Short mmCIF file of C-alpha atoms and ligand atoms in Angstrom, two decimals:
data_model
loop_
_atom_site.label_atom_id
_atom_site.label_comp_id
_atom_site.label_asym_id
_atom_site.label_seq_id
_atom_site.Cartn_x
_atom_site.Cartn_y
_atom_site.Cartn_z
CA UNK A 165 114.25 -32.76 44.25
CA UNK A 166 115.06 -36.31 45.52
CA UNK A 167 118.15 -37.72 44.10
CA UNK A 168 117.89 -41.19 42.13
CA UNK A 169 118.66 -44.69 43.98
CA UNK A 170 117.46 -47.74 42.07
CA UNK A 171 115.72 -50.60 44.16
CA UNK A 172 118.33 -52.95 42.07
CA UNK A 173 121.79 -53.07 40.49
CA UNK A 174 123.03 -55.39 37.77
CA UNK A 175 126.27 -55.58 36.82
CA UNK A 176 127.49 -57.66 34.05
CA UNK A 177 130.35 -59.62 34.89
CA UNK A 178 132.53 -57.72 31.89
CA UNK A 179 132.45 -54.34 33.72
CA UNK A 180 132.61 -55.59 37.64
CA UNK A 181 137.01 -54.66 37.45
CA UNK A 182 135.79 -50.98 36.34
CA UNK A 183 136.70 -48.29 38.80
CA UNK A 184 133.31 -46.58 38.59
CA UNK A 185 130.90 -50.09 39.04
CA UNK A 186 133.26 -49.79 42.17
CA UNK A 187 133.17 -46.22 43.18
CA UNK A 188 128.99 -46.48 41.88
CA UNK A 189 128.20 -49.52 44.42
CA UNK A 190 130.14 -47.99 47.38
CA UNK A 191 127.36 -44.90 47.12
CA UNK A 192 124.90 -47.51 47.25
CA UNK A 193 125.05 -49.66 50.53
CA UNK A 194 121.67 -51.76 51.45
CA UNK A 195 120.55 -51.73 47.34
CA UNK A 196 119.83 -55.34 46.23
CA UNK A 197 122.72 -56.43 43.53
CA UNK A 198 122.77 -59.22 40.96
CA UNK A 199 125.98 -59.79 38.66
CA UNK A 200 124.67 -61.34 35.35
CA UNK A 201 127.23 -62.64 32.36
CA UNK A 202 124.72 -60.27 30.23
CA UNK A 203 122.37 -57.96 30.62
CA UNK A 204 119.98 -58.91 27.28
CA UNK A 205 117.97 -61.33 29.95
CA UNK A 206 117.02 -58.77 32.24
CA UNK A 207 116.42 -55.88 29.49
CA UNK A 208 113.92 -58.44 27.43
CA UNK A 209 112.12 -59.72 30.82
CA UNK A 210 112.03 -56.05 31.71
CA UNK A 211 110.63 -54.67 28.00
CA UNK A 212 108.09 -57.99 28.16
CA UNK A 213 106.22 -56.15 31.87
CA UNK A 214 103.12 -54.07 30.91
CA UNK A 215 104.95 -50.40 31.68
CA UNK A 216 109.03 -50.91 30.76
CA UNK A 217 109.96 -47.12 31.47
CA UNK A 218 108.47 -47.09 34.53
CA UNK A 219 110.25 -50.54 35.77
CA UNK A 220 113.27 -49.73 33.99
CA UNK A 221 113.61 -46.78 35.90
CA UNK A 222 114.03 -48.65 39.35
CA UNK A 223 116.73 -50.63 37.96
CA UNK A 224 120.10 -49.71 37.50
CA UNK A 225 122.60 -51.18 35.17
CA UNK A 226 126.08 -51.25 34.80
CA UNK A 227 128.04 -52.59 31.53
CA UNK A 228 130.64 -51.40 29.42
CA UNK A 229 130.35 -50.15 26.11
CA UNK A 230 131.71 -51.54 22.85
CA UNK A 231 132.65 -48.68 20.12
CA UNK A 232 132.69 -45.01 20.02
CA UNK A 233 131.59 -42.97 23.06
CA UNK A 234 131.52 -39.64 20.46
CA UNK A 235 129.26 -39.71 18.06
CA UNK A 236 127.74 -36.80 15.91
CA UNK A 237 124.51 -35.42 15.95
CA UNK A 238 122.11 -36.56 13.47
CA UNK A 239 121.70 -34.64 10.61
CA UNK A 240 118.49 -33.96 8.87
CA UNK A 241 119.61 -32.36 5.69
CA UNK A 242 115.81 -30.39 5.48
CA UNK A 243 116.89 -28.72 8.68
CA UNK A 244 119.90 -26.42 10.02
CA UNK A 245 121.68 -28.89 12.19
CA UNK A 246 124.23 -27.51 14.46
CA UNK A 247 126.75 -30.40 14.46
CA UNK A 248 126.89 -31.18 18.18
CA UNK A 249 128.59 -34.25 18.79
CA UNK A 250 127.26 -36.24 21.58
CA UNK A 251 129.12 -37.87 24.47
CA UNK A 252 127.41 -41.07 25.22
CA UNK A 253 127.76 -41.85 29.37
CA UNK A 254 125.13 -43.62 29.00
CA UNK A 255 120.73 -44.32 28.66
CA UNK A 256 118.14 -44.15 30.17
CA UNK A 257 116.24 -41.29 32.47
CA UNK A 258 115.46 -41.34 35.85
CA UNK A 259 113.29 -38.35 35.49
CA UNK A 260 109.91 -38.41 34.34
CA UNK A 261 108.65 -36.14 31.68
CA UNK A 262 105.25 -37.21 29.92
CA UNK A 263 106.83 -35.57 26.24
CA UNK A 264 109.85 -37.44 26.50
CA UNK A 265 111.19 -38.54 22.99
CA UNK A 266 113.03 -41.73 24.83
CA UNK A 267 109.83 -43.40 25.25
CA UNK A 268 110.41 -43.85 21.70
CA UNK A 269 113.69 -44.21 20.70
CA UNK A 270 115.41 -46.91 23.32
CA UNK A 271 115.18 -50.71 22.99
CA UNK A 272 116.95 -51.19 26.93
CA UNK A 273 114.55 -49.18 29.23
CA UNK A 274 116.65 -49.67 32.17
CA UNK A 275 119.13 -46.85 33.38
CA UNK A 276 122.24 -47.81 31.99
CA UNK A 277 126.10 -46.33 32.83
CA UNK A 278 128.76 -46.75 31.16
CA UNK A 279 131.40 -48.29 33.13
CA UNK A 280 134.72 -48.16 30.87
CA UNK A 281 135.22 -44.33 32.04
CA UNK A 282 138.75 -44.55 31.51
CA UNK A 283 138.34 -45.41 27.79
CA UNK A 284 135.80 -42.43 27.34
CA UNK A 285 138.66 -39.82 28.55
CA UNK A 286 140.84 -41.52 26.23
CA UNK A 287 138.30 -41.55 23.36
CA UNK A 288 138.23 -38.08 23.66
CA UNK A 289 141.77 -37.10 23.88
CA UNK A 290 142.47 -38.74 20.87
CA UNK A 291 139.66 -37.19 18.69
CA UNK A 292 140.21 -33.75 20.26
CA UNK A 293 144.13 -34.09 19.14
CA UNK A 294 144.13 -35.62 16.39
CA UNK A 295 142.08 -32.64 14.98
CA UNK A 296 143.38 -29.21 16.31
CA UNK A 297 142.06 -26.86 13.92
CA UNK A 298 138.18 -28.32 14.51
CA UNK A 299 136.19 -26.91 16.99
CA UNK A 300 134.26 -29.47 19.05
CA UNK A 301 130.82 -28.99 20.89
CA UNK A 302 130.06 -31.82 23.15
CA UNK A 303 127.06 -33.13 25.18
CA UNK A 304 126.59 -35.28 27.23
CA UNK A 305 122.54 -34.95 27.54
CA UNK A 306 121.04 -36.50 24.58
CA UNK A 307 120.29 -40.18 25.76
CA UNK A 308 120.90 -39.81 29.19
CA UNK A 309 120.27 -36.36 31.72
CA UNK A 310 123.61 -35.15 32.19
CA UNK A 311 123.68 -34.37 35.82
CA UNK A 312 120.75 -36.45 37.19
CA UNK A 313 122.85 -39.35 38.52
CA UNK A 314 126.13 -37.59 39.55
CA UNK A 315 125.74 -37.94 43.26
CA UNK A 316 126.57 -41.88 41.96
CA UNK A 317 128.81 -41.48 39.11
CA UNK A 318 130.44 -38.05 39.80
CA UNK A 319 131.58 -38.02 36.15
CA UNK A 320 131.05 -34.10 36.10
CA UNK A 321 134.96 -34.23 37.98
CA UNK A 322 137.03 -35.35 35.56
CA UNK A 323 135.23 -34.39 32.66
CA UNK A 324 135.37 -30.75 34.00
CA UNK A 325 139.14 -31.46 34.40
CA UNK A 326 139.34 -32.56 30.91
CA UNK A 327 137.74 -29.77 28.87
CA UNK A 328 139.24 -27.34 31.03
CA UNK A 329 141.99 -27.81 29.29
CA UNK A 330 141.34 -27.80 25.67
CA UNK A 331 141.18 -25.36 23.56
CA UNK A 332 139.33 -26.59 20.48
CA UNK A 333 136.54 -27.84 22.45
CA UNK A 334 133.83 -27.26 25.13
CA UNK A 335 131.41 -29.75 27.02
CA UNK A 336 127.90 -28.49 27.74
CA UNK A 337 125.86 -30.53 30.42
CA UNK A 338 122.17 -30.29 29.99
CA UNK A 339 120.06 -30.83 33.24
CA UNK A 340 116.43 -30.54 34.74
CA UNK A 341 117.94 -31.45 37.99
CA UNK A 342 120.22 -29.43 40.37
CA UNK A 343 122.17 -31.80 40.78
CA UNK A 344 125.48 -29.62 40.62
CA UNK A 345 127.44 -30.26 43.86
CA UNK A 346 129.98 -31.55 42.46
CA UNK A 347 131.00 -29.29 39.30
CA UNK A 348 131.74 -26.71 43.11
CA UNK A 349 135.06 -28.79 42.59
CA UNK A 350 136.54 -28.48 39.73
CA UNK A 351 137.08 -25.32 37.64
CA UNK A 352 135.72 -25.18 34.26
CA UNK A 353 138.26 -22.20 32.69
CA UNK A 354 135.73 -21.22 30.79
CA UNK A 355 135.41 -24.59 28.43
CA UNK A 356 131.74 -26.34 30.05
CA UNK A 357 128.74 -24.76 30.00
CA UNK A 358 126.08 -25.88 32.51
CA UNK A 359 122.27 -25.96 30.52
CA UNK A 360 119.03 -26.25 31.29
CA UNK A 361 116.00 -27.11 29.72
CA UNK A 362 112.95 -24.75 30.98
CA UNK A 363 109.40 -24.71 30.32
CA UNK A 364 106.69 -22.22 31.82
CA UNK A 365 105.63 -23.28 35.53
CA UNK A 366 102.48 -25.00 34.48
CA UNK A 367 104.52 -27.35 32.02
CA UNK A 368 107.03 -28.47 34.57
CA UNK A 369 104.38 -29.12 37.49
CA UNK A 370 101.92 -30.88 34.82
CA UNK A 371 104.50 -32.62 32.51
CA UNK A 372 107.79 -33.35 33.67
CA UNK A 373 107.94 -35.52 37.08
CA UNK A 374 111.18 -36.07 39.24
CA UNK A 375 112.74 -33.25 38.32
CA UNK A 376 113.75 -29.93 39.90
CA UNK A 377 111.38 -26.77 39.85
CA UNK A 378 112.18 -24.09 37.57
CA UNK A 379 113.41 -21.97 40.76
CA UNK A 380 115.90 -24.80 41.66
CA UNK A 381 116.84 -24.80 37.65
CA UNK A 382 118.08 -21.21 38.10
CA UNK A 383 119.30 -21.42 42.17
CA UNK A 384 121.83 -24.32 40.44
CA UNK A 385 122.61 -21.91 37.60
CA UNK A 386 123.31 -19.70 39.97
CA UNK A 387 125.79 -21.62 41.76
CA UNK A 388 127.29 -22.65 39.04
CA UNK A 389 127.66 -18.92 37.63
CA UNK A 390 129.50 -18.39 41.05
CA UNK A 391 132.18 -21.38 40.21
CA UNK A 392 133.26 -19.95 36.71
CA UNK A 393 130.44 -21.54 34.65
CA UNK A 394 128.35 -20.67 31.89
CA UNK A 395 125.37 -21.42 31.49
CA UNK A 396 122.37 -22.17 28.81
CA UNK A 397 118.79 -22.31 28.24
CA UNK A 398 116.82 -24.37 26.26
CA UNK A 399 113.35 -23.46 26.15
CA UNK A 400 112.21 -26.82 24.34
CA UNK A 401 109.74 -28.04 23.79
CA UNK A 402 107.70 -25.22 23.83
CA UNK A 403 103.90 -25.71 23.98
CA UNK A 404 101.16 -24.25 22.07
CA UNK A 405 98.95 -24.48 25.40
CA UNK A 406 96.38 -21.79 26.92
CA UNK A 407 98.30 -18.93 28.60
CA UNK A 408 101.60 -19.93 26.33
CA UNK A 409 102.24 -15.81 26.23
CA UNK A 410 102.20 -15.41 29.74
CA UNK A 411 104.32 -18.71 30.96
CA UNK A 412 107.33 -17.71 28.84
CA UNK A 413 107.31 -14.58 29.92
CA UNK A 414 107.36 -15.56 33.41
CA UNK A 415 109.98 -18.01 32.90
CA UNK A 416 112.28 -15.84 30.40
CA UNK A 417 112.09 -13.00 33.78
CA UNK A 418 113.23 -16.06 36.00
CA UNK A 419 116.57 -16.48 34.19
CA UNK A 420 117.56 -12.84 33.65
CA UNK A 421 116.54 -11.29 36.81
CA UNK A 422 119.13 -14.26 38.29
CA UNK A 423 121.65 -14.67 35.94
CA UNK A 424 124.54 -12.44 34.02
CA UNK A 425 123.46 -12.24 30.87
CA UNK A 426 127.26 -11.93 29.38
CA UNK A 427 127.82 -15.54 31.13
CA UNK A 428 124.71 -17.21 29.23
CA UNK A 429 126.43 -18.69 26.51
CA UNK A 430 122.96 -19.48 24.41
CA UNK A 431 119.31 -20.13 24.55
CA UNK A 432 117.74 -22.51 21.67
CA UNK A 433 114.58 -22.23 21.20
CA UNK A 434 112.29 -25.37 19.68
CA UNK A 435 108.70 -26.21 19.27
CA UNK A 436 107.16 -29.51 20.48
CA UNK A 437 107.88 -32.06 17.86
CA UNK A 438 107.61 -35.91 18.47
CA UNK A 439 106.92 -39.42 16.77
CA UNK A 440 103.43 -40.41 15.99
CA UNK A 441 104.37 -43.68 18.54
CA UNK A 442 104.96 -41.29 21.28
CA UNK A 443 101.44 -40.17 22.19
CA UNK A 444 100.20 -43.40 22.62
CA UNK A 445 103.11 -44.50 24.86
CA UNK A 446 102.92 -41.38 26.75
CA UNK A 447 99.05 -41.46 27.33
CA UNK A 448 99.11 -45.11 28.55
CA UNK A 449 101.58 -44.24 30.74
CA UNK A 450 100.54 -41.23 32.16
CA UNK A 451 96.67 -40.34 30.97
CA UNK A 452 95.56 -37.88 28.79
CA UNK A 453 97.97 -34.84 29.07
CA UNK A 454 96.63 -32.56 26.75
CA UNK A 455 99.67 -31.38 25.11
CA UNK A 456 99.14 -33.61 21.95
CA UNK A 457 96.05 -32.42 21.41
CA UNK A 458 95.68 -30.55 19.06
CA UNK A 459 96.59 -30.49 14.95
CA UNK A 460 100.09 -31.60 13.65
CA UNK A 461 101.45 -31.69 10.72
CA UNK A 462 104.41 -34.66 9.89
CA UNK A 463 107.84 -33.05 9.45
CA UNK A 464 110.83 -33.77 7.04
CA UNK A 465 111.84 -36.16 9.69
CA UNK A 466 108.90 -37.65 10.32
CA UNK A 467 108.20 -36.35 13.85
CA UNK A 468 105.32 -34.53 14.33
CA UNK A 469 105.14 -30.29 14.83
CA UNK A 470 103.23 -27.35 14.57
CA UNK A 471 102.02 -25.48 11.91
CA UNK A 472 104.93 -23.47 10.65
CA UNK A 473 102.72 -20.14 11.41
CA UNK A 474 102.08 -21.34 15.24
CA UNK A 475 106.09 -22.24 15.55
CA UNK A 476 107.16 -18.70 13.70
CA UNK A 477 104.64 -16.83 16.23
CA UNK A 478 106.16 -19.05 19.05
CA UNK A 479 110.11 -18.53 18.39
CA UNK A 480 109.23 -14.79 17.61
CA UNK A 481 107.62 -14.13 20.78
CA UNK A 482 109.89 -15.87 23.11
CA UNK A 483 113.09 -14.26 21.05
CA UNK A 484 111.16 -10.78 21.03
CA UNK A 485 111.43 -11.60 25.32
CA UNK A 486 114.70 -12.67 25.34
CA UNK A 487 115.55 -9.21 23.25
CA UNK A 488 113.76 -7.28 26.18
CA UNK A 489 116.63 -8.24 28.78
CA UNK A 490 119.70 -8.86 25.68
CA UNK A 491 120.48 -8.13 22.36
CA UNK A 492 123.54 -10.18 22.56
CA UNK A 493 122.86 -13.63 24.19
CA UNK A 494 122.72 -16.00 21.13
CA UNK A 495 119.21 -17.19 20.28
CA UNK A 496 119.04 -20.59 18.04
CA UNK A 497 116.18 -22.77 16.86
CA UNK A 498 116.30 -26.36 17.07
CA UNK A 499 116.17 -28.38 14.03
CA UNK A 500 114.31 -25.91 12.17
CA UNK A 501 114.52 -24.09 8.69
CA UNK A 502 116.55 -21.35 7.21
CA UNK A 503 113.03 -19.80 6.25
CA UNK A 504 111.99 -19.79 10.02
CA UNK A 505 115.20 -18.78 10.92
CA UNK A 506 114.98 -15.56 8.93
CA UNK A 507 111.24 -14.94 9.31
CA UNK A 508 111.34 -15.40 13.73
CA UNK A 509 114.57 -15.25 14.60
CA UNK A 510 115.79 -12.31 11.88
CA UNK A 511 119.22 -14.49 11.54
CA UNK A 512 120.30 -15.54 8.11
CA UNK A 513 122.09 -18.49 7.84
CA UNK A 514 123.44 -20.14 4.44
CA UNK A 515 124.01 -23.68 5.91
CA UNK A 516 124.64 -25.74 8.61
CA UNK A 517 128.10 -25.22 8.31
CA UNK A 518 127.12 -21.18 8.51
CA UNK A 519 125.11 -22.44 11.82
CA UNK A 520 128.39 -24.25 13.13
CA UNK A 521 130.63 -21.67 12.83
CA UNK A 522 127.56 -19.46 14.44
CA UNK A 523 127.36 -21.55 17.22
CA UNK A 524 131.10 -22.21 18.03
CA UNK A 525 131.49 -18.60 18.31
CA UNK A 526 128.87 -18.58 20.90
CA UNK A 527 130.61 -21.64 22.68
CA UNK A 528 133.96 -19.23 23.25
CA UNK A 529 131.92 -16.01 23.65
CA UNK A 530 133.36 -13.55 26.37
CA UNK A 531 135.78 -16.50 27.37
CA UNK A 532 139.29 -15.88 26.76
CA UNK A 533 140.07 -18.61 23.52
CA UNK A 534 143.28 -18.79 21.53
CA UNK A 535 140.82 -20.64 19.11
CA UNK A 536 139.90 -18.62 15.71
CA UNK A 537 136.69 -19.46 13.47
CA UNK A 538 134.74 -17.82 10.86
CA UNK A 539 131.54 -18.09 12.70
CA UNK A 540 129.40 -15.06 11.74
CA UNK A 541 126.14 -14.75 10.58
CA UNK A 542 124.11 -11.09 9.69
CA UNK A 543 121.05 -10.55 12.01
CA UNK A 544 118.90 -7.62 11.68
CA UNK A 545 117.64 -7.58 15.31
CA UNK A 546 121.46 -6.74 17.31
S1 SF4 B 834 114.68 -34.95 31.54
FE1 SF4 B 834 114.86 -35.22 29.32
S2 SF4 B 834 115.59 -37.32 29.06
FE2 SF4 B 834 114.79 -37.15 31.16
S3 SF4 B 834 112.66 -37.80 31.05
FE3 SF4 B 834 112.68 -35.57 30.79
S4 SF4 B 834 112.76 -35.25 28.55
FE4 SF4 B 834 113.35 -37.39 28.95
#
């Protein structure tokens, strides 16, 4: 896949002392750069043009950010939620995938870093200590990919460092690039897990643009297996589309004929689910795709999804693969039911708080962890 470099930098004049606006420009020699006192003029002139993801995406900004880099997940009190807390680097996507929930959620479409790095590490310490007996699972991929623009920011470094070293927490990076040159430098004891989102063959060559091929997915996860990383899966979104059956497969036998199965520290599993804006943003900026064809139904949260008997058929095939290669590799839906949980997955979970604990033992899963939880959960399938 080619890398991301942005036909123009701006820089507002708060963050131009930063060490990474410094370290950023010096991997970008010849790129026009403007230094603005704030970056609302460019975002509005940029949000005013006829397409704003697709300019946005040429442009890179850089600008600090005011108040707290870790922020918890959502939580949709209809749905298990597995309290992730999210690490926010940044927004913005250079990649290009026609589903993408962005397209409807951000105001600034430009991509946007973070350039107050420093105050991010010490964000973290400060959370991670002050609370010992918490277990934290952080991610850096919600509003931003979280390895797509480290050949500019090479953030992976010291946040590998960082969570190396703690033991009430791990990081997980979630890709679709293979981008992963850099983790080759640090080690990762066990505390960062290295994910990516897959999709069956047709999907990624149809729908998502700019990013890496499923085989270059799993040659990164590879590599990073080598260097003392786990790794994850998330097969989401998964779509209802002709041949469904036989693209999972496919794509389930990519990861486990490459990977150790005992390194995978979890594959989540969720159906296509977005908001009613999306499919007209995504169809005037990329045609008629075909994948939001089809009937929906509005969810608790007022994206749209399958039926419930489509999803449950869905999570229980792909689960009923996964089973084929492991009976131990945690399995988890995304933002889904308890009922669906039980009837596709066979897992019975009382809570969220259940699915926490659940989930945190899967974080520290055949890692060596002086941290103790009470994250079980009875499953009738391992
Ligand atoms: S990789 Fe993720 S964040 Fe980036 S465009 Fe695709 S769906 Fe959006």
């Amino acid at each position: 896949m080619r890398y991301f470099r942005p036909e123009r930098v701006y820089i507002e004049k708060s963050a131009l002392e930063d060490r990474l606006t410094g370290e950023i420009l010096s991997r970008l020699p010849g790129i026009p750069r403007e230094i603005v006192e704030d970056a609302a003029g460019v975002i509005s002139e940029t949000r005013s043009e006829s397409d704003p993801f697709t300019s946005g995406k040429k442009k890179l900004l850089l600008r600090r950010k005011k108040g707290d880099f870790l922020k918890p997940f959502p939580l949709i009190p209809e749905y298990l939620s597995c309290h992730f807390q999210i690490l926010h680097l940044g927004t913005g996507c250079d990649l290009e995938c026609t589903y993408c929930i962005l397209q409807s959620y951000l105001t600034n479409p430009l991509i946007t870093v973070f350039t107050n790095f420093d105050d991010i590490l010490a964000e973290l310490a400060g959370r991670l200590d002050a609370a010992p007996g918490q277990f934290f699972r952080v991610g850096t991929g919600e509003l931003i990919d979280s390895l797509s623009l480290d050949h500019l920011t090479e953030w992976s470094v010291p946040l590998v460092r960082f969570f190396a070293g703690r033991e009430n927490a791990v990081l997980e990076f979630k890709t679709k690039s293979d981008n992963v040159q850099n983790l080759g430098k640090a080690d990762p004891r066990g505390r960062v897990i290295v994910s990516w989102s897959m999709n069956t063959e047709e999907i990624q060559r149809r729908e998502e643009f700019k990013t890496a091929t499923l085989e270059e997915r799993v040659a990164a996860a590879r590599k990073c297996e080598r260097w003392g990383y786990r790794t994850g899966f998330h097969l989401d979104p998964l779509i209802h589309a002709e041949g469904w059956k036989n693209g999972y497969r496919k794509t389930v036998d990519l990861i486990f004929r490459n990977l150790n199965p005992s390194r995978i520290a979890w594959i989540s599993l969720g159906a296509l689910r977005f908001m009613p804006s999306l499919k007209k943003t995504a169809e005037n900026r990329f045609g008629r795709t075909g994948i939001f064809a089809g009937e929906f139904i509005p969810g608790l949260d007022g994206k749209k999804r399958y039926f419930k008997p489509i999803r449950r058929k869905m999570y229980e095939y792909v689960c009923g693969l996964i089973r084929e290669y492991s009976a131990e590799v945690p399995v988890y839906l995304c933002m889904e039911s308890r009922e669906l949980w039980e009837d596709s997955l066979e897992v019975a979970l009382d809570d969220s708080v259940h699915l926490k604990g659940y989930l945190d033992q899967a974080a520290i899963r055949n890692t060596p962890s002086n941290f103790r939880n009470s994250g079980t959960c009875s499953t009738n399938r391992s």
